Coordinates of N, CA and C in Angstrom, one line a residue:
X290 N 149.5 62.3 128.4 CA 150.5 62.9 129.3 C 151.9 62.7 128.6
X291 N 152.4 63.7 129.2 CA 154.1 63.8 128.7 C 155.2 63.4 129.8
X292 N 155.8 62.7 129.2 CA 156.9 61.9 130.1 C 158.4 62.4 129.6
X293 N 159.1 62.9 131.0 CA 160.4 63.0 130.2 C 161.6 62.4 131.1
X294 N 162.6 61.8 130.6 CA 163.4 60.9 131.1 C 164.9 61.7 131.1
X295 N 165.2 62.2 131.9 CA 166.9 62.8 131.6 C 167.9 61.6 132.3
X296 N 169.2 61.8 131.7 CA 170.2 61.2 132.1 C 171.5 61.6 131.4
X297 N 172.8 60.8 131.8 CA 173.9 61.2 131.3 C 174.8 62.1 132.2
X298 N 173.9 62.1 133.6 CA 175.0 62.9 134.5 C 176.1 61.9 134.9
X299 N 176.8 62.6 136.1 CA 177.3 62.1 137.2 C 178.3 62.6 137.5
X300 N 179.4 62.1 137.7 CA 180.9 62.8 138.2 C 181.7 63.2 137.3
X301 N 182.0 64.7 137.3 CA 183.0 64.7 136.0 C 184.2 66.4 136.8
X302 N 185.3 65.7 136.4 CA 186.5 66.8 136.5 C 186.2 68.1 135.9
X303 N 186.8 69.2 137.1 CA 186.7 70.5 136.6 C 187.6 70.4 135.3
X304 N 187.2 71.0 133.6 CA 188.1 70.9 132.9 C 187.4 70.2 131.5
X305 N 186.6 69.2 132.4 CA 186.4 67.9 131.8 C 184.4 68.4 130.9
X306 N 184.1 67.2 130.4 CA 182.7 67.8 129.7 C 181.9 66.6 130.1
X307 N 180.6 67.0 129.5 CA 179.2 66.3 130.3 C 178.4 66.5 129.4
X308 N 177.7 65.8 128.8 CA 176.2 66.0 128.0 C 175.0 65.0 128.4
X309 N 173.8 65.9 128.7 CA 172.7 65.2 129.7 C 172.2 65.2 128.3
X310 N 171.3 64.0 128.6 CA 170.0 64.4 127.3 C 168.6 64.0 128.1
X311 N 167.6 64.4 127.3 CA 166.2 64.5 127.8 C 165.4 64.4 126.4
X312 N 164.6 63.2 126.7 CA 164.0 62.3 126.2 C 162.6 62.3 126.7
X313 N 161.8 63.1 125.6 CA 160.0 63.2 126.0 C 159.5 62.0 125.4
X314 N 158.7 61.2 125.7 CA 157.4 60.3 125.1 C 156.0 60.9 125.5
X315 N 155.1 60.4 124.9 CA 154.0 60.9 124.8 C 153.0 61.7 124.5
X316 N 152.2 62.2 124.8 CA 151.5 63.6 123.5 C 152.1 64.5 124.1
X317 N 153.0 65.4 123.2 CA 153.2 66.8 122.9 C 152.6 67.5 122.0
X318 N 152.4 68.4 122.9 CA 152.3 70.2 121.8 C 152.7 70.0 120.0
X319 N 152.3 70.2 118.7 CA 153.1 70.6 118.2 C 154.2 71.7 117.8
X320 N 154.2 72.9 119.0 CA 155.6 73.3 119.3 C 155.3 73.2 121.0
X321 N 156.8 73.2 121.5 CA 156.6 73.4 123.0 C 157.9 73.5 123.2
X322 N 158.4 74.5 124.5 CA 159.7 74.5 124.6 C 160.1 73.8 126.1
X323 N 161.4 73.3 125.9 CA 162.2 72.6 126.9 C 163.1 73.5 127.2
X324 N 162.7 73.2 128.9 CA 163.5 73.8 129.8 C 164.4 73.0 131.0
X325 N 165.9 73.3 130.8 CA 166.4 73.1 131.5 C 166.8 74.0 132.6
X326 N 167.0 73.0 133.9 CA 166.9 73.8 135.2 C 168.2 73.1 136.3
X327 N 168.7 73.3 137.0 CA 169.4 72.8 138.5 C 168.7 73.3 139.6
X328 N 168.7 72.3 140.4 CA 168.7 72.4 141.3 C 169.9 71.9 142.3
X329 N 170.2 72.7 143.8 CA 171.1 72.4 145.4 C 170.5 71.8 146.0
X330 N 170.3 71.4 147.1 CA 169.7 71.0 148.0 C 169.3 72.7 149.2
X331 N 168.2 73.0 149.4 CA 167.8 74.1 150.0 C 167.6 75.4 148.9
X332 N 167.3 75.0 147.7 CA 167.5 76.1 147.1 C 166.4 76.2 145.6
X333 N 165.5 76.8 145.5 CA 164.7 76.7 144.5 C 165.5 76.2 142.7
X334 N 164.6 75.6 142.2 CA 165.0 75.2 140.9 C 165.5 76.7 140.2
X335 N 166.9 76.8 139.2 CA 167.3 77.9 138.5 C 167.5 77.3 137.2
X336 N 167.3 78.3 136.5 CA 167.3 78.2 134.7 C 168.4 78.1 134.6
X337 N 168.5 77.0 133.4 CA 170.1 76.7 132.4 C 170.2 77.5 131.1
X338 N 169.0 76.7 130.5 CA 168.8 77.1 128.8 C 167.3 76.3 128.4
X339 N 166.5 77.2 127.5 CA 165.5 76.9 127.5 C 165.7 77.1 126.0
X340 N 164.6 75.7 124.6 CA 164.5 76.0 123.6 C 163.2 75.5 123.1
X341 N 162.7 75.9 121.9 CA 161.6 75.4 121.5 C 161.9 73.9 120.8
X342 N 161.3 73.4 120.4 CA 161.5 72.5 119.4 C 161.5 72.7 118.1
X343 N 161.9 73.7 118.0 CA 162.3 74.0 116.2 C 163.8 74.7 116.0
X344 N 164.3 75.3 115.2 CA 165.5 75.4 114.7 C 165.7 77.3 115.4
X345 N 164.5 77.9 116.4 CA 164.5 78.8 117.3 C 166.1 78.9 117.9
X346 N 166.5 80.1 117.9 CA 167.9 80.2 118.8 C 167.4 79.6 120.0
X347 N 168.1 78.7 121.0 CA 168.4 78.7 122.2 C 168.4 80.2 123.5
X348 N 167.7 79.5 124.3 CA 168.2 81.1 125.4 C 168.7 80.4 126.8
X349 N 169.9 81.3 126.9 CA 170.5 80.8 128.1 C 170.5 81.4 129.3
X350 N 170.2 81.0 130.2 CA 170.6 82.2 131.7 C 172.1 83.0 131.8
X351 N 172.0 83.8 132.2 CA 173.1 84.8 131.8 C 174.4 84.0 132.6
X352 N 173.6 83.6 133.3 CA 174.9 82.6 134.3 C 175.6 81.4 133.7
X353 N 175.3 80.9 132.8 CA 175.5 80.0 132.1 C 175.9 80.3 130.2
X354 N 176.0 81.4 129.8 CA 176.5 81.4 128.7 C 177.8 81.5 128.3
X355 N 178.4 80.7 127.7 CA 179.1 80.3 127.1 C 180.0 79.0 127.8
X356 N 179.1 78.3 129.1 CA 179.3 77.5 129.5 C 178.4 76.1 129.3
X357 N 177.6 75.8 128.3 CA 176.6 74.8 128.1 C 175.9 75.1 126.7
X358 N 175.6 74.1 125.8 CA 174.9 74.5 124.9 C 173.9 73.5 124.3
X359 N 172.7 73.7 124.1 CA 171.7 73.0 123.7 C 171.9 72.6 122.4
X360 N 171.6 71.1 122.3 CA 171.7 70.7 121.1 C 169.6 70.0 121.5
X361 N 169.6 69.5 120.2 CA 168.2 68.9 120.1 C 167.9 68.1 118.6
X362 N 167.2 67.3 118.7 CA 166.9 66.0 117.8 C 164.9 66.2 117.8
X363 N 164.5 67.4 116.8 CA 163.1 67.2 117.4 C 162.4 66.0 116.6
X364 N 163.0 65.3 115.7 CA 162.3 64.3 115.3 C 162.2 63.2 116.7
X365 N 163.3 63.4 117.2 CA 163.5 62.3 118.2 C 162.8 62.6 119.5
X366 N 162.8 63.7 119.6 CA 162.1 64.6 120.8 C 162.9 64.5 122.1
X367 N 164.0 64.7 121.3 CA 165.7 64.9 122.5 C 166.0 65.9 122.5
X368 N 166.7 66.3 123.7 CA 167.3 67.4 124.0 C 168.3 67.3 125.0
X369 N 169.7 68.0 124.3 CA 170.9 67.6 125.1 C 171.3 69.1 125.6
X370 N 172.3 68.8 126.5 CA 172.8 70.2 127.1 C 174.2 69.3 127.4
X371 N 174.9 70.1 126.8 CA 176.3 70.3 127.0 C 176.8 70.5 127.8
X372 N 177.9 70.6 128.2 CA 178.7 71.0 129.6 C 180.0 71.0 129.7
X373 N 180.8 72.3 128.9 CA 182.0 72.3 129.1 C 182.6 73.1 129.8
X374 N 184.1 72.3 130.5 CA 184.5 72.7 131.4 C 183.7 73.6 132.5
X375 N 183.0 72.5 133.0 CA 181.7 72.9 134.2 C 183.2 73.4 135.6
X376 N 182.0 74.0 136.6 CA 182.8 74.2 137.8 C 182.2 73.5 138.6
X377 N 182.5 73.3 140.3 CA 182.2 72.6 140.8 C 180.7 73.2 141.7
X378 N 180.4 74.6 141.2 CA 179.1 75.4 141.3 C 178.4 74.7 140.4
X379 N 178.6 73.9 139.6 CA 177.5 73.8 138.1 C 177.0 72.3 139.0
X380 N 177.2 71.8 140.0 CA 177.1 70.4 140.4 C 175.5 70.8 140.8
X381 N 174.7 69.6 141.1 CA 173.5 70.0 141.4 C 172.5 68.6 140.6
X382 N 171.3 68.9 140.8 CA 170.3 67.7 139.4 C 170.0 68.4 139.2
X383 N 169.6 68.1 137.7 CA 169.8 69.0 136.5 C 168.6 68.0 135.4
X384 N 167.1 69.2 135.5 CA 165.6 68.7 135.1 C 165.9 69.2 133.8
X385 N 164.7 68.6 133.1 CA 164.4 69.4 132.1 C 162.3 69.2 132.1
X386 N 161.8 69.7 131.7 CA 161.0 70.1 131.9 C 160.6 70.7 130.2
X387 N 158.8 70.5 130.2 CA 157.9 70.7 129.0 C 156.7 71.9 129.2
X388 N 156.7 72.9 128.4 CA 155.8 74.1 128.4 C 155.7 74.9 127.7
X389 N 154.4 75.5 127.4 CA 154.2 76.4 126.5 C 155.2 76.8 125.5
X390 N 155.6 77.9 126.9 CA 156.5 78.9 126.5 C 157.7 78.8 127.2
X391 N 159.0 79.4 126.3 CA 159.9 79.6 126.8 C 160.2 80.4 128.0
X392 N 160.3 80.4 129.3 CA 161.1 81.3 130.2 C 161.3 80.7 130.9
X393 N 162.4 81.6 131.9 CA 163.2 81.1 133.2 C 162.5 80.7 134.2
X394 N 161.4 80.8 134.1 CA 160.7 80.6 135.2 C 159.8 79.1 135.4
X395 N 160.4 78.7 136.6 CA 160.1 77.2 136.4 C 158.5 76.7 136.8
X396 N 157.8 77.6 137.2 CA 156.8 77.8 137.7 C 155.5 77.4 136.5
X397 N 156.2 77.7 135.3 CA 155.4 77.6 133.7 C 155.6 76.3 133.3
X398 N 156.3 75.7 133.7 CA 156.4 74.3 133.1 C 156.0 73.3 133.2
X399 N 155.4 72.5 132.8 CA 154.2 71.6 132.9 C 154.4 70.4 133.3
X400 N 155.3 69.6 132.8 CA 156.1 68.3 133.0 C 157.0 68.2 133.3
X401 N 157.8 67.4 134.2 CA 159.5 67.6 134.4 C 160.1 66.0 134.3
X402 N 161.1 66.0 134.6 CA 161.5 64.4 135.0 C 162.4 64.6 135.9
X403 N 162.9 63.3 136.0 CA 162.6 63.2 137.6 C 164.4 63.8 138.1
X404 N 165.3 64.1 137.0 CA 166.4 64.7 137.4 C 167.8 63.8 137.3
X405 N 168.7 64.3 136.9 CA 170.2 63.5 137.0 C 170.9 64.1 137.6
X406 N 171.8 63.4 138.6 CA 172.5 64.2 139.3 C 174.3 64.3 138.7
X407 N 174.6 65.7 138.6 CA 175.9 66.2 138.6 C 176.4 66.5 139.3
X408 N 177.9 66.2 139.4 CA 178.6 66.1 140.5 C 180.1 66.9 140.0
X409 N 180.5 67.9 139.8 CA 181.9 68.3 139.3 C 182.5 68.6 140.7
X410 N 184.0 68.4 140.3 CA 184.9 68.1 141.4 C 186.5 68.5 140.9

């Protein structure tokens, strides 16, 4: 089984930056992509930026580009997501999640963790 641990949220100033990372253990795929996601309270999980674990461009939800950027360590089997100059719409927990394939669709994804909460203000 695949385990993934995110962290690195919390409170941060409109203006200000944020980088979550997500941290898998256990057997992986040798490729699989990670997806990040937010969630509100009342409101289905939405796509951030989803990437494989190889040197693959990144893909971002249209809502989010040029506002977040994936970085990744696949030796280390990390994955960070950036966050500049978030708004206070970007607040929410914020998964990442393990699957096949890349898409927005959170429905494909196999493993998640258990979420860090962001808070912009």
């Amino acid at each position: 089984d695949v385990q993934l641990v995110e962290s690195g949220g919390g409170s941060v100033q409109v203006g200000g930056s944020l980088r979550l990372s997500c941290a898998a253990s256990g057997a992986t795929r040798r490729r699989y992509c990670v997806g990040w996601f937010r969630q509100v309270p009342g409101k289905a999980r939405e796509a951030v930026a989803t990437h494989y674990n190889d040197n693959e461009r990144p893909y971002y939800a249209d809502s989010m580009k040029g506002r977040v950027t994936v970085a990744r360590d696949n030796g280390l089997k990390k994955s960070y997501l950036q966050m500049n100059d978030p708004k206070p719409e970007d607040s929410g927990m914020y998964y990442c999640s393990i699957g096949d394939y890349c898409t927005f669709v959170a429905g494909a994804y196999e493993a998640w963790g258990r979420g860090t909460q962001v808070t912009v203000s």
